Coordinates of C-alpha atoms and ligand atoms in Angstrom, one line a residue:
M1 CA -1.0 -14.8 15.2
P2 CA 1.1 -17.9 16.5
A3 CA 4.5 -18.0 15.0
I4 CA 3.7 -20.7 12.1
T5 CA 6.7 -21.5 10.5
F6 CA 7.8 -23.5 7.6
Y7 CA 9.6 -26.5 7.1
K8 CA 11.2 -25.6 3.6
H9 CA 10.3 -21.5 3.5
E10 CA 10.7 -18.3 4.2
P11 CA 8.8 -16.4 6.9
I12 CA 5.0 -16.3 5.3
P13 CA 2.5 -14.6 7.4
M14 CA -0.6 -17.0 8.0
E15 CA -4.3 -16.2 7.8
M16 CA -5.9 -17.5 11.2
H17 CA -9.6 -17.1 9.4
K18 CA -11.1 -18.8 6.9
V19 CA -13.1 -17.2 4.0
K20 CA -17.1 -17.6 4.5
I21 CA -18.6 -15.1 1.6
V22 CA -16.8 -13.9 -1.4
Q23 CA -17.0 -11.1 -3.8
Q24 CA -16.3 -11.7 -7.2
L25 CA -13.6 -9.7 -8.9
H26 CA -13.0 -8.6 -12.8
L27 CA -10.2 -7.6 -14.6
L28 CA -10.8 -5.1 -17.2
P29 CA -8.3 -5.2 -20.6
T30 CA -5.5 -2.8 -20.2
A31 CA -7.3 -0.4 -22.9
R32 CA -10.7 -0.1 -21.1
R33 CA -8.4 0.4 -18.1
L34 CA -7.1 3.7 -19.5
E35 CA -10.4 4.9 -20.9
K36 CA -11.5 4.6 -17.3
M37 CA -8.9 6.5 -15.9
Q38 CA -8.9 9.4 -18.5
R39 CA -13.0 9.4 -17.6
A40 CA -12.2 9.5 -13.8
G41 CA -10.2 12.7 -14.5
F42 CA -6.6 10.8 -13.4
N43 CA -8.1 10.5 -9.9
T44 CA -8.3 7.4 -8.3
F45 CA -11.1 8.5 -5.7
Q46 CA -13.2 8.8 -9.1
L47 CA -13.2 5.4 -10.1
H48 CA -15.8 3.1 -10.1
N49 CA -15.1 0.0 -7.8
G50 CA -16.6 -2.2 -10.3
D51 CA -13.6 -1.2 -12.8
I52 CA -11.1 -1.9 -10.0
F53 CA -9.5 -5.7 -9.8
L54 CA -7.7 -5.2 -6.2
D55 CA -9.1 -1.9 -4.4
M56 CA -6.2 -0.8 -2.3
L57 CA -7.3 2.4 -2.0
T58 CA -8.1 2.5 1.5
D59 CA -8.6 0.4 5.2
S60 CA -11.5 2.9 5.9
G61 CA -15.1 0.6 6.0
V62 CA -13.8 -2.1 3.5
N63 CA -12.5 -4.4 6.1
A64 CA -13.9 -8.0 6.3
M65 CA -16.3 -8.5 8.8
S66 CA -16.5 -11.4 11.2
D67 CA -19.1 -14.0 11.8
L68 CA -19.9 -12.9 14.9
Q69 CA -20.0 -9.2 14.0
Q70 CA -22.7 -10.4 11.4
S71 CA -24.6 -11.7 13.7
A72 CA -24.6 -9.3 16.3
M73 CA -25.9 -7.0 13.6
L74 CA -29.2 -9.1 13.8
R75 CA -29.8 -8.2 17.1
A76 CA -29.4 -4.4 16.7
D77 CA -32.1 -2.6 18.6
D78 CA -33.4 0.2 16.9
A79 CA -34.4 3.5 18.4
Y80 CA -34.4 7.1 17.9
A81 CA -33.3 7.4 21.8
G82 CA -32.2 5.0 24.2
S83 CA -31.1 2.5 22.3
E84 CA -30.0 -0.7 23.9
T85 CA -27.7 -1.0 21.3
F86 CA -26.0 2.1 22.0
F87 CA -25.3 1.5 25.9
R88 CA -24.0 -2.0 24.8
M89 CA -20.9 0.0 23.0
R90 CA -20.6 2.4 25.5
D91 CA -19.8 -0.1 28.2
K92 CA -17.8 -2.0 25.9
L93 CA -15.7 0.8 25.3
E94 CA -15.8 2.1 29.1
E95 CA -14.3 -1.6 29.7
L96 CA -11.6 -1.0 27.2
F97 CA -10.7 2.5 27.5
G98 CA -12.2 3.4 31.3
M99 CA -13.6 6.3 29.9
P100 CA -17.5 6.6 31.0
F101 CA -18.6 9.5 28.7
C102 CA -19.1 8.5 25.0
L103 CA -20.4 11.1 22.4
P104 CA -21.1 8.7 19.2
A105 CA -20.2 10.5 15.7
H106 CA -21.3 8.3 12.0
Q107 CA -17.4 8.5 11.0
G108 CA -13.6 10.0 12.9
R109 CA -14.0 13.5 10.8
A110 CA -17.1 13.6 12.6
C111 CA -15.5 13.5 15.5
E112 CA -12.6 16.2 14.5
N113 CA -15.4 18.8 13.7
I114 CA -17.0 18.4 16.7
L115 CA -13.7 18.7 18.9
A116 CA -12.2 21.5 16.2
T117 CA -15.7 23.4 16.6
R118 CA -15.6 23.0 20.4
F119 CA -12.0 24.4 21.1
V120 CA -10.3 26.1 18.0
K121 CA -10.2 29.8 18.0
P122 CA -8.7 31.5 14.9
D123 CA -4.6 31.4 15.1
S124 CA -5.2 28.9 17.8
C125 CA -2.4 26.2 17.5
V126 CA -3.3 22.8 17.7
I127 CA 0.1 20.4 18.2
M128 CA 0.6 17.3 16.6
N129 CA 2.5 14.1 16.0
Y130 CA 1.5 14.5 12.3
H131 CA -1.4 15.7 10.5
F132 CA -4.2 13.8 9.3
T133 CA -6.0 15.8 5.9
T134 CA -9.5 15.6 7.6
A135 CA -8.4 16.7 11.0
K136 CA -6.2 19.5 9.9
A137 CA -8.4 21.1 7.6
H138 CA -11.6 21.3 9.9
I139 CA -8.8 23.1 12.3
T140 CA -8.0 25.4 9.4
R141 CA -11.6 26.0 8.8
L142 CA -12.0 27.6 12.1
G143 CA -8.7 30.0 11.6
G144 CA -6.5 27.8 13.6
R145 CA -3.2 26.5 12.9
V146 CA -1.3 23.3 12.8
E147 CA 2.1 22.5 14.2
E148 CA 3.5 18.9 13.4
L149 CA 6.2 17.8 15.4
V150 CA 7.1 13.9 14.4
R151 CA 10.8 13.7 15.5
A152 CA 13.0 14.4 12.2
E153 CA 13.8 10.7 11.5
G154 CA 10.0 9.8 11.1
L155 CA 10.3 11.3 7.8
V156 CA 13.1 9.4 6.6
S157 CA 12.0 6.5 4.3
K158 CA 14.0 4.1 5.0
S159 CA 15.2 3.7 8.6
D160 CA 14.9 0.5 11.1
L161 CA 13.4 2.4 13.7
P162 CA 10.9 0.9 15.6
F163 CA 8.4 4.0 16.5
K164 CA 8.5 6.5 13.6
G165 CA 5.4 8.3 14.7
N166 CA 7.0 9.6 18.0
I167 CA 6.5 13.5 18.5
D168 CA 9.8 15.5 20.0
L169 CA 9.4 15.9 23.1
E170 CA 11.8 18.9 23.1
A171 CA 9.8 20.9 20.4
L172 CA 6.4 19.8 22.0
E173 CA 7.4 21.8 24.8
T174 CA 9.1 24.5 23.3
C175 CA 5.9 25.3 21.3
I176 CA 3.5 24.9 24.3
L177 CA 5.6 28.1 25.7
R178 CA 6.2 30.0 22.5
E179 CA 2.2 29.3 21.7
T180 CA 1.2 29.7 25.3
P181 CA -0.8 27.1 26.7
A182 CA -3.8 29.2 26.2
N183 CA -3.5 29.3 22.7
V184 CA -3.1 25.5 22.7
P185 CA -6.7 24.0 22.7
F186 CA -5.3 20.9 22.5
V187 CA -2.1 18.2 21.7
R188 CA -3.4 15.5 19.1
L189 CA -1.1 12.5 19.0
E190 CA -2.4 10.0 16.0
A191 CA -1.8 6.6 16.5
G192 CA -0.3 4.4 14.1
T193 CA 0.7 7.6 11.9
N194 CA -1.4 7.6 8.6
L195 CA 0.4 10.0 6.4
I196 CA 3.9 8.9 7.0
G197 CA 3.2 5.1 6.6
G198 CA 0.9 4.0 9.3
Q199 CA 4.1 4.0 11.8
P200 CA 3.4 3.9 15.4
I201 CA 4.3 6.1 18.5
S202 CA 5.9 4.0 21.7
F203 CA 3.9 3.6 24.7
A204 CA 7.4 5.7 26.4
N205 CA 6.5 8.6 24.0
M206 CA 2.9 8.9 24.6
Q207 CA 3.5 9.0 28.3
A208 CA 6.2 11.4 27.9
A209 CA 4.1 13.8 25.8
T210 CA 1.1 13.6 27.7
D211 CA 3.2 14.6 31.0
I212 CA 4.6 17.7 29.5
C213 CA 1.0 18.5 28.5
R214 CA -0.5 18.0 31.7
R215 CA 2.5 20.0 33.4
H216 CA 1.0 22.7 31.4
G217 CA -2.5 22.1 31.4
V218 CA -3.0 21.5 28.0
L219 CA -5.8 18.9 26.9
T220 CA -4.6 15.6 25.3
V221 CA -6.5 13.8 22.7
L222 CA -5.7 10.5 20.6
D223 CA -6.5 9.8 17.3
A224 CA -7.1 5.9 18.0
S225 CA -8.3 5.4 14.1
L226 CA -5.1 3.2 13.9
L227 CA -4.8 2.1 17.3
Q228 CA -4.9 -1.8 16.5
D229 CA -1.9 -1.5 14.5
N230 CA -0.2 0.7 17.1
L231 CA -0.8 -1.8 19.7
Y232 CA 0.3 -4.6 17.5
F233 CA 3.9 -2.4 17.3
I234 CA 3.8 -1.9 20.6
K235 CA 3.6 -5.5 22.0
T236 CA 6.0 -6.8 19.6
R237 CA 8.6 -3.8 19.3
E238 CA 8.5 -2.1 22.7
K239 CA 10.5 -4.4 25.1
E240 CA 8.9 -2.7 28.3
M241 CA 5.4 -3.5 26.9
Q242 CA 5.8 -7.2 26.3
S243 CA 4.7 -8.6 29.3
L244 CA 1.8 -6.9 29.1
S245 CA -1.7 -8.1 27.3
V246 CA -3.1 -6.0 24.3
R247 CA -6.0 -5.2 26.7
E248 CA -3.6 -4.1 29.5
I249 CA -1.7 -2.0 27.0
T250 CA -4.7 -0.3 25.7
R251 CA -5.9 0.5 29.2
K252 CA -2.7 2.1 29.9
I253 CA -2.4 4.0 26.9
A254 CA -6.1 5.4 27.5
D255 CA -5.1 6.8 31.2
L256 CA -2.8 9.0 29.7
F257 CA -5.3 10.7 27.6
D258 CA -8.4 13.2 28.4
I259 CA -9.9 12.4 24.9
I260 CA -9.8 9.8 22.5
Y261 CA -11.8 9.8 19.4
F262 CA -11.6 7.2 16.1
S263 CA -13.0 6.3 13.0
A264 CA -14.7 2.5 13.6
R265 CA -14.6 2.4 10.0
K266 CA -10.9 1.3 10.8
F267 CA -11.0 0.5 14.6
G268 CA -14.0 -1.8 15.4
F269 CA -14.1 -2.9 11.1
A270 CA -17.6 -1.8 10.9
R271 CA -18.5 2.0 10.0
G272 CA -18.7 4.7 12.3
G273 CA -17.1 7.1 15.1
A274 CA -17.4 8.0 18.8
I275 CA -15.4 10.4 20.9
L276 CA -14.6 9.2 24.6
V277 CA -14.3 11.4 27.3
R278 CA -13.3 10.6 31.0
D279 CA -14.4 14.2 32.4
E280 CA -18.3 15.0 33.0
A281 CA -17.8 18.5 32.7
L282 CA -15.8 18.0 29.3
F283 CA -18.6 15.9 27.9
H284 CA -21.2 18.0 28.4
S285 CA -19.3 20.7 26.6
M286 CA -19.5 19.0 23.8
E287 CA -22.9 17.2 24.1
D288 CA -25.0 19.7 22.3
L289 CA -22.7 19.3 18.9
V290 CA -23.8 15.8 18.4
P291 CA -27.8 16.0 18.0
M292 CA -27.1 19.5 15.7
F293 CA -24.3 17.5 13.3
E294 CA -24.7 13.6 13.8
G295 CA -28.0 12.4 15.4
F296 CA -29.4 11.9 18.7
L297 CA -26.9 11.2 21.7
T298 CA -27.5 7.7 21.2
Y299 CA -26.7 6.7 17.7
G300 CA -25.0 9.8 16.6
G301 CA -25.5 9.3 12.7
M302 CA -24.7 5.7 12.8
S303 CA -26.7 2.2 12.2
V304 CA -27.5 0.4 14.9
K305 CA -26.4 -2.3 13.0
E306 CA -23.1 -0.8 12.5
M307 CA -22.9 -0.5 16.2
E308 CA -23.6 -3.7 17.0
A309 CA -21.1 -4.6 14.9
M310 CA -18.1 -2.5 15.8
T311 CA -19.0 -3.5 19.5
V312 CA -18.0 -6.9 18.8
G313 CA -15.1 -5.5 16.5
F314 CA -13.4 -3.6 19.7
E315 CA -13.1 -7.0 21.3
E316 CA -11.8 -8.5 18.7
S317 CA -9.2 -5.6 18.3
M318 CA -7.8 -7.0 21.3
D319 CA -6.8 -10.7 19.9
M320 CA -3.1 -10.7 18.8
D321 CA -4.2 -13.0 16.2
V322 CA -6.8 -10.6 14.8
I323 CA -4.3 -7.9 14.6
S324 CA -1.6 -9.4 13.6
Q325 CA -3.0 -9.9 9.9
G326 CA -2.9 -6.4 8.4
P327 CA 1.4 -5.8 9.5
Q328 CA 2.0 -9.1 9.2
F329 CA 1.2 -9.1 5.2
I330 CA 2.2 -5.2 4.8
D331 CA 5.5 -6.3 6.5
Y332 CA 6.1 -9.6 3.7
C333 CA 4.6 -6.9 0.6
V334 CA 7.3 -4.2 1.7
D335 CA 10.1 -7.1 2.4
R336 CA 9.6 -8.5 -1.5
L337 CA 9.2 -4.8 -2.8
S338 CA 12.9 -4.0 -0.6
E339 CA 14.5 -6.9 -1.9
Y340 CA 13.7 -5.2 -5.6
G341 CA 15.0 -2.2 -4.9
I342 CA 12.0 -0.7 -4.8
P343 CA 12.1 2.5 -2.8
V344 CA 9.1 1.7 0.3
I345 CA 8.8 2.7 3.8
T346 CA 10.9 0.9 6.1
P347 CA 9.7 -0.6 8.6
G348 CA 6.7 -2.0 7.4
G349 CA 4.1 -0.1 9.5
G350 CA 0.1 -1.0 9.8
L351 CA -2.5 0.4 7.0
G352 CA -0.3 -0.4 4.0
A353 CA 2.9 -0.5 2.1
H354 CA 4.2 3.3 1.0
I355 CA 6.3 3.8 -1.6
D356 CA 8.4 6.7 -1.3
V357 CA 8.0 8.3 -5.2
K358 CA 10.0 10.9 -5.0
E359 CA 12.7 8.1 -5.2
F360 CA 10.4 5.5 -7.5
L361 CA 9.8 8.5 -10.1
P362 CA 13.0 11.3 -9.8
H363 CA 11.9 12.6 -13.1
V364 CA 8.8 14.0 -12.4
P365 CA 8.9 16.9 -9.5
Q366 CA 6.4 16.7 -7.0
T367 CA 4.7 20.1 -8.4
E368 CA 3.2 17.7 -11.2
Y369 CA 2.1 15.4 -8.5
S370 CA 4.2 12.1 -9.3
A371 CA 2.1 9.7 -6.3
C372 CA -1.0 10.5 -8.2
A373 CA 0.7 9.9 -11.5
L374 CA 2.0 6.6 -10.1
A375 CA -0.9 5.5 -8.2
C376 CA -2.7 6.2 -12.1
A377 CA 0.1 4.2 -14.0
L378 CA -1.0 1.5 -11.4
Y379 CA -4.4 1.1 -12.1
I380 CA -3.3 1.4 -16.1
C381 CA -1.0 -1.4 -15.7
G382 CA -2.6 -4.1 -13.0
G383 CA -5.8 -2.8 -12.3
I384 CA -4.9 -2.0 -8.8
R385 CA -6.3 1.0 -6.7
G386 CA -3.6 2.9 -4.9
M387 CA -4.1 6.1 -2.8
E388 CA -1.9 9.4 -3.9
R389 CA -0.4 10.4 -0.6
G390 CA 1.4 13.5 -1.2
T391 CA 1.5 17.0 -2.6
L392 CA -1.6 16.6 -4.0
S393 CA -3.3 15.5 -0.5
E394 CA -1.9 19.2 0.8
E395 CA -3.7 22.4 1.0
R396 CA -2.2 25.2 -0.6
E397 CA -0.5 27.7 1.7
R398 CA -2.6 31.0 2.2
D399 CA -0.8 32.7 -0.3
G400 CA -1.8 29.9 -2.9
S401 CA 1.5 28.7 -3.7
E402 CA 1.7 25.0 -3.5
R403 CA 2.6 23.3 -0.2
I404 CA 4.9 20.2 -1.2
A405 CA 4.8 17.6 0.9
S406 CA 7.6 16.5 2.9
M407 CA 6.5 12.5 2.2
E408 CA 5.0 12.0 -1.7
L409 CA 3.8 8.4 -1.2
L410 CA 1.7 6.1 -2.6
R411 CA -0.1 3.8 -0.3
L412 CA -1.4 0.2 -1.2
A413 CA -3.7 0.0 1.9
F414 CA -4.3 -3.7 3.2
P415 CA -7.9 -4.1 4.3
R416 CA -8.1 -6.3 7.2
R417 CA -8.7 -10.1 6.2
V418 CA -9.4 -9.3 2.5
F419 CA -6.6 -10.3 0.2
T420 CA -5.0 -13.3 0.1
L421 CA -1.1 -14.0 -0.2
S422 CA -1.5 -14.9 -4.4
Q423 CA -3.4 -11.3 -4.7
T424 CA -0.3 -9.6 -2.6
E425 CA 2.0 -11.2 -5.1
Y426 CA 0.3 -10.1 -7.7
V427 CA 0.6 -6.5 -6.6
I428 CA 4.2 -7.0 -5.3
D429 CA 5.0 -8.4 -9.2
R430 CA 3.3 -5.2 -11.3
V431 CA 4.8 -2.6 -9.1
K432 CA 8.1 -4.3 -10.4
W433 CA 7.3 -4.5 -13.8
L434 CA 6.2 -0.3 -13.2
F435 CA 9.5 -0.2 -11.7
D436 CA 11.3 -1.2 -14.5
H437 CA 9.7 0.4 -16.9
R438 CA 9.3 4.1 -14.3
D439 CA 10.7 6.0 -17.2
L440 CA 7.2 6.2 -19.0
V441 CA 5.7 7.6 -16.1
G442 CA 5.2 11.5 -16.3
G443 CA 2.9 13.9 -14.4
L444 CA 0.0 15.6 -13.8
R445 CA -1.9 19.0 -13.8
F446 CA -5.2 20.3 -12.6
V447 CA -8.3 21.1 -15.0
H448 CA -10.1 21.7 -12.1
E449 CA -9.0 22.5 -8.5
P450 CA -11.4 22.3 -5.5
A451 CA -10.4 24.7 -2.7
T452 CA -10.4 22.2 0.2
L453 CA -9.6 18.7 0.3
R454 CA -8.9 18.5 -3.8
F455 CA -7.7 15.2 -3.9
F456 CA -11.0 13.6 -3.3
T457 CA -12.9 15.2 -6.3
G458 CA -9.9 17.1 -8.0
V459 CA -9.9 16.5 -12.3
L460 CA -6.4 16.0 -13.6
E461 CA -4.8 15.4 -17.1
P462 CA -1.5 14.1 -18.3
T463 CA 1.3 16.7 -18.8
S464 CA 2.0 14.6 -22.1
D465 CA 0.8 11.5 -24.0
W466 CA 2.9 9.3 -21.6
P467 CA -0.3 6.9 -20.4
E468 CA -1.0 5.9 -23.9
K469 CA 2.9 5.2 -23.9
L470 CA 2.6 3.3 -20.6
A471 CA -0.4 1.0 -21.7
A472 CA 1.2 0.5 -25.1
A473 CA 4.5 -1.2 -23.2
Y474 CA 2.1 -2.9 -20.8
R475 CA 0.2 -4.7 -23.3
A476 CA 3.4 -5.7 -25.4
D477 CA 4.2 -7.8 -22.4
F478 CA 1.1 -9.0 -20.9
G479 CA -1.4 -9.3 -24.2
D480 CA -4.5 -7.3 -24.2
E481 CA -6.6 -9.0 -21.9
Q482 CA -4.8 -8.4 -18.7
Ligands
LIG501 C1 -9.3 7.5 8.7 C2 -9.1 8.5 9.7 C3 -9.2 9.7 9.9 C4 -11.1 9.8 9.8 O1 -11.6 8.7 9.6 P1 -13.0 8.8 8.7 O2 -13.9 7.7 9.4 O3 -13.0 8.4 7.5 O4 -13.8 9.8 8.8 C5 -8.9 10.3 11.1 N1 -7.8 9.8 12.0 C6 -7.3 8.9 11.2 C7 -5.8 8.5 11.7 C8 -7.7 8.3 10.2 O5 -6.6 7.0 9.7

């Protein structure tokens, strides 16, 4: 985004796009929202989208598309095998990443399934800066373990460090030696580290980490699902990289890794995914898994229309005007919440604003899923849907005990180019109201607890009648209709 400044105001993020198609929104009255929350088992994943005013659950598959993406969808070449659409997508990816081999898959977790199936054996140890839910689930499903070595300061919620996603380099080398390189199928670095608040990794850290891996003969994998945010932060926060274009930075990053995969529900503003590989033998070693799990090698379970849209989306991700939008809106929201004294992860990252629920609700223990409780409270008080990213999103330990998340977060995702500044102001306003009434929010417990990825389908109930009391306080302030 060009730095457009205002004559008489604070910094305000400027949209470098205009609205061409809209979707009407509805705000249910508070009493109806309380009912809908009860019916959804106090799990925001179980709400119906029509009952939501602002959907800030995720940035996955819900980013606004551009006119160029929409028009590209019309020329999609439908073919079971050899679709021209696939070759256009592969060529664009090779142009940007310099990796000639592309395994298409229907979304990010499908790539994770293929990588885990190919490389993970019982008791092997995958090292990461930080885990992502589905990446970890595929590894543990196969009996593998995950070692998270993000630097300690990455888990401190209030900070002014520019790259909180960085991996601890010393710990990485120690861990490879302790496990022995043969037992480490790959080291996975996650750009725009999702579960610690969309926090970026610096280019310097990626370079040093991949150097260590290469010295020990360990494969390196980049999860590039949130790469566009990470590119923005490298360009704006890493001094040594500022003279390079986004395209040049992308290529320099890609050159460090053996394998790159991504969810095109985020990267590319569409719906899909792919694994990119530089080495031909490595490519062939995974090739058979694509037709088995996804679809033929030239569509991988994706719609060709989506593949055309993402091909345009990859190119658009090289444009600073495009990739600035998310981080700048998030930064605005984070700054405003901080001014109100609301505990929020700083500095603002990509993906969304993240509220530190341990501080927001100190009276609700993490064993009562405080971040999920706050997500439910924000839906009841405002019709805003956020996502729990804390203890509920963890899996239990092998002995069945609860694994307490190191960060207990409520994520308010900012899908790209979707919400306006007045909608953002509404979110800030309702979070502030909740903060002033936080004593009214209580805990949750499971009624039905699935064994894996329990946050998607789990059914919970409140530990007291706090939702009713909270709704009553909200209606007293805003009336029955909102
Ligand atoms: C969303 C995401 C995934 C999984 O992608 P899906 O398309 O939702 O399956 C993997 N890694 C990261 C970092 C993500 O943000």
